[in-house]
Amino acid sequence: MPNATTARLSRRGLLAAGGALGLGAVLTACGDDDAKDGGADTKGSAKSGPWSFKDDRGTTVKLDEAPKNIVAFTGVAAALYDYGIEVKGVFGPTTTKDGKADVQAGDMDVSKVTVLGNVWDQFNVEKYAALAPDVLISTMFDDAGTLWYVPEASKDKIAKLAPSVGISVFDRQLTAPLQRMWELAESLGADMTAAKVTEAKKRFEAASERLRKAAKAKPEIKVLVGSASPELFYVSGSNLSIDLEYFKALGVNFVEPTEAAKKATGGWFESLSWENVDKHKADVIMMDDRSSAIQPADITEATWKQLPAVKAGQVIARSTEPILSYDKCVAPVEALAEAIEKASKVS
């Protein structure tokens, strides 16, 4: 991992690029760390009796009963919503400038949750306290246990108001955090035997097999993962990000940034000027779908428009921060499989 100074300097790029680095130190640990590794302790049901969950920091949160006043990072809240668990408050990209739900909010009705902060480094501690939170839940993009979108400046105040749970989305394949979110939702009282839930998991597995077959059938198709900002174009590496590590394991042939470039950003990505956007040859381009990134239809740079994959119409969206429910992870896998199946060799 880079040092704190490097992390701060590269953070702006990471918000627009295909990866993310957490900032700051580990939040004050809550509870007992002596439980067995992994999974939820559901000896007491979510409806009655004590509740505990051991998160990916090794911290076990214990409460007298399952938390009801849940506050979560928007993407986590969206995943829990798919499993029937609703939260009181959210922080992170929730609404767009026109008031509609951000892509990271999934199917949530954003008008029914308290938004504590909609952008990076924004978190209303007073509103958070007023919600009387039982637990705060977020993802983690580093191995230091930093909770995503919890501001460095106010993290200590936030930590004193309620215990926290962190689900790691750093340097592992997509299926690992999907399973952890499943376990968390189950511990909170979700019905994991519901047809909607079990069918979504089957669809995800089928989509994954389709992608594996597509990659095997057309290994020559090179996939570049990009993200656009006004000044720079970012090319993500296939390591560290949960979706790309999973797709790579299924056989997808990714374009990789240079090692020197990745080293400068903690291994996440390479920054290119728009004049040099054609540095890497690719047949399919996956582009960051977050609201913090410029979308392909809005890119006006001539160098972008001249890329062979762009001219061939072989550009698809990438869920850079996947909503960790099986239902929401089906479409990105299917989209990449279809793109490879239909792709012509243009690089």
Coordinates of C-alpha atoms in Angstrom, one line a residue:
M1 CA 0.0 0.0 0.0
P2 CA 1.2 3.6 -0.6
N3 CA 1.9 5.9 2.3
A4 CA -0.7 8.3 3.5
T5 CA 0.7 11.2 1.4
T6 CA 0.6 9.1 -1.8
A7 CA -2.9 8.0 -1.0
R8 CA -4.2 11.5 -0.5
L9 CA -2.6 12.7 -3.8
S10 CA -4.0 9.8 -5.8
R11 CA -7.5 9.9 -4.3
R12 CA -9.0 12.3 -6.8
G13 CA -7.9 10.0 -9.6
L14 CA -9.1 7.0 -7.9
L15 CA -12.6 8.4 -7.5
A16 CA -12.7 8.6 -11.3
A17 CA -10.7 5.5 -12.1
G18 CA -11.5 1.8 -11.7
G19 CA -10.2 1.4 -8.2
A20 CA -10.3 3.0 -4.9
L21 CA -8.0 3.6 -1.9
G22 CA -9.3 4.2 1.6
L23 CA -7.8 7.1 3.5
G24 CA -6.8 7.4 7.1
A25 CA -6.5 4.9 10.0
V26 CA -8.7 2.1 11.3
L27 CA -11.8 3.3 13.1
T28 CA -12.0 2.6 16.8
A29 CA -12.8 -1.1 17.0
C30 CA -16.1 -2.0 18.6
G31 CA -16.7 -5.3 20.4
D32 CA -14.8 -8.5 20.8
D33 CA -12.3 -9.9 18.3
D34 CA -12.3 -13.5 19.7
A35 CA -15.0 -15.0 17.5
K36 CA -14.1 -17.5 14.8
D37 CA -13.0 -16.0 11.5
G38 CA -15.6 -15.1 8.9
G39 CA -19.3 -15.2 8.7
A40 CA -22.1 -14.1 11.0
D41 CA -23.0 -15.5 14.4
T42 CA -26.7 -16.0 14.2
K43 CA -27.3 -18.1 17.4
G44 CA -29.9 -15.5 18.3
S45 CA -32.4 -14.8 15.5
A46 CA -32.6 -11.4 13.9
K47 CA -36.1 -11.0 15.4
S48 CA -35.3 -11.8 19.0
G49 CA -32.3 -12.3 21.2
P50 CA -28.7 -11.1 20.9
W51 CA -27.0 -10.3 17.5
S52 CA -23.4 -10.4 16.5
F53 CA -21.4 -10.2 13.3
K54 CA -17.7 -10.5 12.7
D55 CA -16.6 -8.2 9.9
D56 CA -13.6 -8.3 7.6
R57 CA -11.5 -6.3 10.0
G58 CA -11.8 -9.1 12.5
T59 CA -14.1 -7.0 14.7
T60 CA -17.1 -8.6 16.2
V61 CA -20.0 -6.3 16.8
K62 CA -22.4 -7.5 19.6
L63 CA -25.8 -6.0 20.3
D64 CA -28.7 -7.1 22.5
E65 CA -30.8 -7.5 19.4
A66 CA -30.5 -7.2 15.7
P67 CA -29.9 -3.6 14.6
K68 CA -33.0 -1.7 13.4
N69 CA -31.6 1.8 12.9
I70 CA -29.0 1.0 10.3
V71 CA -26.9 3.6 8.5
A72 CA -24.8 2.4 5.5
F73 CA -22.8 3.5 2.6
T74 CA -25.2 3.9 -0.3
G75 CA -24.0 0.8 -2.2
V76 CA -24.2 -1.4 0.9
A77 CA -27.7 -0.1 1.6
A78 CA -28.7 -0.9 -2.0
A79 CA -27.5 -4.5 -1.6
L80 CA -29.3 -4.9 1.7
Y81 CA -32.4 -3.5 0.1
D82 CA -32.3 -6.3 -2.5
Y83 CA -32.4 -8.8 0.4
G84 CA -35.3 -7.0 2.1
I85 CA -33.4 -5.0 4.7
E86 CA -34.0 -1.3 4.7
V87 CA -31.8 1.3 6.3
K88 CA -32.5 4.6 8.0
G89 CA -29.7 6.7 6.6
V90 CA -27.1 6.6 3.8
F91 CA -23.8 8.3 2.9
G92 CA -22.1 8.3 -0.5
P93 CA -23.5 8.9 -4.0
T94 CA -27.2 8.7 -3.6
T95 CA -28.9 11.3 -5.7
T96 CA -27.9 13.0 -9.0
K97 CA -28.1 16.7 -9.7
D98 CA -31.7 16.3 -10.9
G99 CA -32.7 14.5 -7.7
K100 CA -32.9 11.1 -9.2
A101 CA -31.4 8.0 -7.7
D102 CA -27.6 7.6 -8.4
V103 CA -26.5 4.4 -10.1
Q104 CA -25.1 3.3 -6.8
A105 CA -28.4 3.5 -5.0
G106 CA -29.8 0.6 -7.0
D107 CA -33.6 0.1 -6.5
M108 CA -33.8 2.0 -3.2
D109 CA -36.4 4.7 -2.9
V110 CA -33.9 7.5 -2.1
S111 CA -36.7 9.8 -0.9
K112 CA -37.3 7.5 2.1
V113 CA -33.8 7.5 3.5
T114 CA -31.9 10.3 5.3
V115 CA -28.9 11.3 3.2
L116 CA -26.0 12.2 5.4
G117 CA -23.6 13.1 2.6
N118 CA -23.9 12.7 -1.2
V119 CA -20.3 13.4 -2.2
W120 CA -16.8 12.5 -1.0
D121 CA -15.8 13.9 2.4
Q122 CA -19.4 14.9 3.2
F123 CA -21.0 13.4 6.3
N124 CA -23.5 15.2 8.6
V125 CA -22.6 13.9 12.0
E126 CA -25.4 15.8 13.7
K127 CA -28.0 14.1 11.4
Y128 CA -26.3 10.8 12.0
A129 CA -26.6 11.2 15.8
A130 CA -30.3 12.2 15.5
L131 CA -31.0 8.8 13.8
A132 CA -29.9 7.0 17.0
P133 CA -27.9 4.5 14.9
D134 CA -27.5 1.0 16.1
V135 CA -24.7 0.2 13.5
L136 CA -22.9 1.8 10.6
I137 CA -22.0 -0.4 7.7
S138 CA -19.6 0.3 4.8
T139 CA -17.2 -1.3 2.4
M140 CA -13.4 -1.2 2.7
F141 CA -11.0 -0.5 -0.2
D142 CA -7.8 -1.1 1.6
D143 CA -6.2 -3.6 4.0
A144 CA -6.1 -1.1 6.9
G145 CA -9.8 -1.4 7.6
T146 CA -10.7 2.1 6.5
L147 CA -14.5 2.5 6.1
W148 CA -15.4 3.8 2.7
Y149 CA -16.8 7.4 2.5
V150 CA -16.4 7.9 6.3
P151 CA -14.4 11.2 6.3
E152 CA -11.0 11.2 7.9
A153 CA -11.8 14.5 9.8
S154 CA -14.9 13.2 11.6
K155 CA -14.3 9.4 11.7
D156 CA -13.6 9.5 15.5
K157 CA -16.8 11.3 16.3
I158 CA -18.7 9.0 14.0
A159 CA -17.2 5.9 15.6
K160 CA -18.3 7.0 19.1
L161 CA -22.0 7.1 18.1
A162 CA -22.4 3.4 17.1
P163 CA -20.4 0.3 16.3
S164 CA -19.4 -0.3 12.7
V165 CA -19.2 -3.2 10.3
G166 CA -16.8 -3.3 7.4
I167 CA -17.1 -5.6 4.3
S168 CA -13.8 -5.8 2.3
V169 CA -13.9 -5.2 -1.4
F170 CA -10.1 -5.1 -1.7
D171 CA -7.9 -7.5 -3.6
R172 CA -10.3 -10.4 -3.8
Q173 CA -12.7 -11.8 -6.3
L174 CA -16.3 -10.6 -6.5
T175 CA -17.8 -13.8 -5.1
A176 CA -16.1 -13.3 -1.7
P177 CA -17.8 -9.9 -0.8
L178 CA -21.0 -11.2 -2.4
Q179 CA -21.0 -14.1 0.1
R180 CA -20.1 -11.8 3.0
M181 CA -23.1 -9.4 2.2
W182 CA -25.3 -12.5 2.0
E183 CA -24.2 -13.5 5.4
L184 CA -24.7 -10.0 6.8
A185 CA -28.2 -9.7 5.3
E186 CA -29.1 -13.1 6.7
S187 CA -27.9 -12.1 10.2
L188 CA -30.1 -9.0 9.9
G189 CA -33.2 -11.1 9.3
A190 CA -33.3 -11.4 5.5
D191 CA -35.1 -14.4 4.1
M192 CA -32.3 -16.0 2.0
T193 CA -34.6 -18.9 0.9
A194 CA -37.0 -16.5 -0.9
A195 CA -37.4 -17.3 -4.6
K196 CA -36.2 -13.8 -5.6
V197 CA -32.9 -14.3 -3.7
T198 CA -32.2 -17.9 -4.7
E199 CA -33.1 -17.3 -8.4
A200 CA -30.8 -14.3 -8.5
K201 CA -27.9 -16.4 -7.3
K202 CA -28.6 -19.0 -10.0
R203 CA -28.7 -16.3 -12.6
F204 CA -25.4 -14.9 -11.5
E205 CA -23.8 -18.4 -11.6
A206 CA -25.2 -18.9 -15.1
A207 CA -23.9 -15.5 -16.3
S208 CA -20.5 -16.4 -14.9
E209 CA -20.4 -19.6 -16.8
R210 CA -21.5 -17.8 -19.9
L211 CA -18.6 -15.3 -19.5
R212 CA -16.1 -18.1 -18.9
K213 CA -17.2 -19.8 -22.1
A214 CA -17.1 -16.5 -24.1
A215 CA -13.5 -15.8 -22.9
K216 CA -12.4 -19.3 -23.7
A217 CA -13.9 -19.1 -27.2
K218 CA -12.3 -15.8 -28.0
P219 CA -9.1 -15.4 -26.0
E220 CA -7.8 -12.9 -28.6
I221 CA -10.3 -10.3 -27.6
K222 CA -8.5 -7.7 -25.4
V223 CA -10.6 -5.7 -22.9
L224 CA -9.5 -2.3 -21.6
V225 CA -11.1 -0.9 -18.4
G226 CA -11.3 2.9 -18.4
S227 CA -12.6 5.9 -16.7
A228 CA -12.9 9.5 -18.0
S229 CA -12.3 12.8 -16.3
P230 CA -11.9 16.2 -18.0
E231 CA -8.1 16.1 -17.8
L232 CA -7.2 12.5 -17.8
F233 CA -8.2 9.0 -19.0
Y234 CA -7.6 6.2 -16.5
V235 CA -6.8 2.6 -17.4
S236 CA -7.4 0.2 -14.5
G237 CA -5.4 -2.9 -13.8
S238 CA -7.1 -6.2 -13.3
N239 CA -5.7 -6.7 -9.7
L240 CA -7.2 -5.3 -6.5
S241 CA -10.8 -4.6 -7.9
I242 CA -13.3 -7.3 -7.0
D243 CA -15.0 -7.4 -10.4
L244 CA -11.9 -7.4 -12.5
E245 CA -10.2 -10.1 -10.4
Y246 CA -13.2 -12.3 -10.9
F247 CA -13.5 -11.7 -14.6
K248 CA -9.8 -12.4 -15.0
A249 CA -10.2 -15.7 -13.1
L250 CA -12.9 -16.5 -15.6
G251 CA -10.4 -16.0 -18.5
V252 CA -11.0 -12.5 -19.7
N253 CA -8.0 -11.0 -21.5
F254 CA -7.4 -7.6 -19.9
V255 CA -5.2 -4.8 -21.1
E256 CA -2.8 -4.0 -18.2
P257 CA -1.3 -0.6 -17.3
T258 CA 2.5 -0.5 -17.1
E259 CA 4.0 -1.6 -13.8
A260 CA 5.6 1.8 -13.3
A261 CA 2.3 3.5 -13.7
K262 CA 0.5 1.1 -11.3
K263 CA 3.2 1.5 -8.7
A264 CA 2.6 5.3 -8.6
T265 CA -1.1 4.7 -7.7
G266 CA -0.8 1.8 -5.3
G267 CA -1.4 -0.7 -8.1
W268 CA -4.8 0.5 -9.2
F269 CA -4.5 2.3 -12.5
E270 CA -2.5 4.3 -15.1
S271 CA -3.2 8.0 -15.9
L272 CA -3.1 9.1 -19.5
S273 CA -3.5 12.4 -21.1
W274 CA -6.2 12.5 -23.8
E275 CA -3.5 12.9 -26.4
N276 CA -2.2 9.5 -25.4
V277 CA -5.5 7.7 -24.9
D278 CA -4.5 5.3 -27.7
K279 CA -1.4 4.0 -25.9
H280 CA -3.0 0.6 -25.3
K281 CA -4.7 -1.5 -28.0
A282 CA -8.1 -2.9 -27.1
D283 CA -11.1 -4.6 -28.8
V284 CA -13.6 -3.9 -26.0
I285 CA -13.7 -1.0 -23.6
M286 CA -15.5 -1.1 -20.3
M287 CA -16.2 2.4 -18.9
D288 CA -16.8 3.5 -15.3
D289 CA -20.6 4.1 -14.9
R290 CA -20.3 6.2 -11.7
S291 CA -21.7 9.7 -11.7
S292 CA -18.2 10.9 -10.8
A293 CA -16.9 9.9 -14.2
I294 CA -17.7 11.3 -17.7
Q295 CA -19.8 8.8 -19.6
P296 CA -18.8 7.7 -23.1
A297 CA -21.6 9.6 -24.8
D298 CA -20.3 12.8 -23.3
I299 CA -16.7 12.4 -24.3
T300 CA -15.8 14.9 -26.9
E301 CA -12.1 14.2 -27.3
A302 CA -11.2 13.4 -30.9
T303 CA -8.6 10.9 -29.8
W304 CA -11.3 8.9 -28.0
K305 CA -13.6 8.9 -31.0
Q306 CA -10.8 7.5 -33.2
L307 CA -10.1 4.4 -31.0
P308 CA -10.9 1.2 -32.9
A309 CA -13.2 -0.1 -30.2
V310 CA -15.1 3.1 -30.0
K311 CA -15.5 3.3 -33.8
A312 CA -16.7 -0.3 -33.8
G313 CA -19.3 0.4 -31.1
Q314 CA -17.6 -2.1 -28.7
V315 CA -17.9 0.0 -25.5
I316 CA -19.9 -1.1 -22.5
A317 CA -20.5 0.2 -19.0
R318 CA -18.7 -1.1 -16.0
S319 CA -20.1 -1.2 -12.5
T320 CA -16.9 0.0 -10.9
E321 CA -18.4 -0.3 -7.4
P322 CA -20.8 -3.3 -7.8
I323 CA -23.9 -3.4 -5.6
L324 CA -23.1 -6.6 -3.6
S325 CA -26.3 -8.5 -4.2
Y326 CA -26.5 -11.3 -6.7
D327 CA -29.4 -9.6 -8.5
K328 CA -27.3 -6.5 -9.2
C329 CA -24.2 -8.4 -10.2
V330 CA -25.9 -10.4 -13.0
A331 CA -26.1 -7.6 -15.5
P332 CA -22.4 -6.6 -15.5
V333 CA -21.4 -10.2 -16.0
E334 CA -23.9 -10.8 -18.8
A335 CA -22.9 -7.5 -20.5
L336 CA -19.2 -8.4 -20.6
A337 CA -20.0 -11.9 -21.8
E338 CA -22.2 -10.6 -24.6
A339 CA -19.6 -7.9 -25.6
I340 CA -16.9 -10.6 -26.0
E341 CA -19.2 -12.9 -27.8
K342 CA -20.1 -10.2 -30.4
A343 CA -16.7 -8.4 -30.5
S344 CA -14.7 -8.2 -33.7
K345 CA -10.9 -8.1 -33.4
V346 CA -10.1 -4.5 -34.1
S347 CA -6.8 -4.0 -32.1

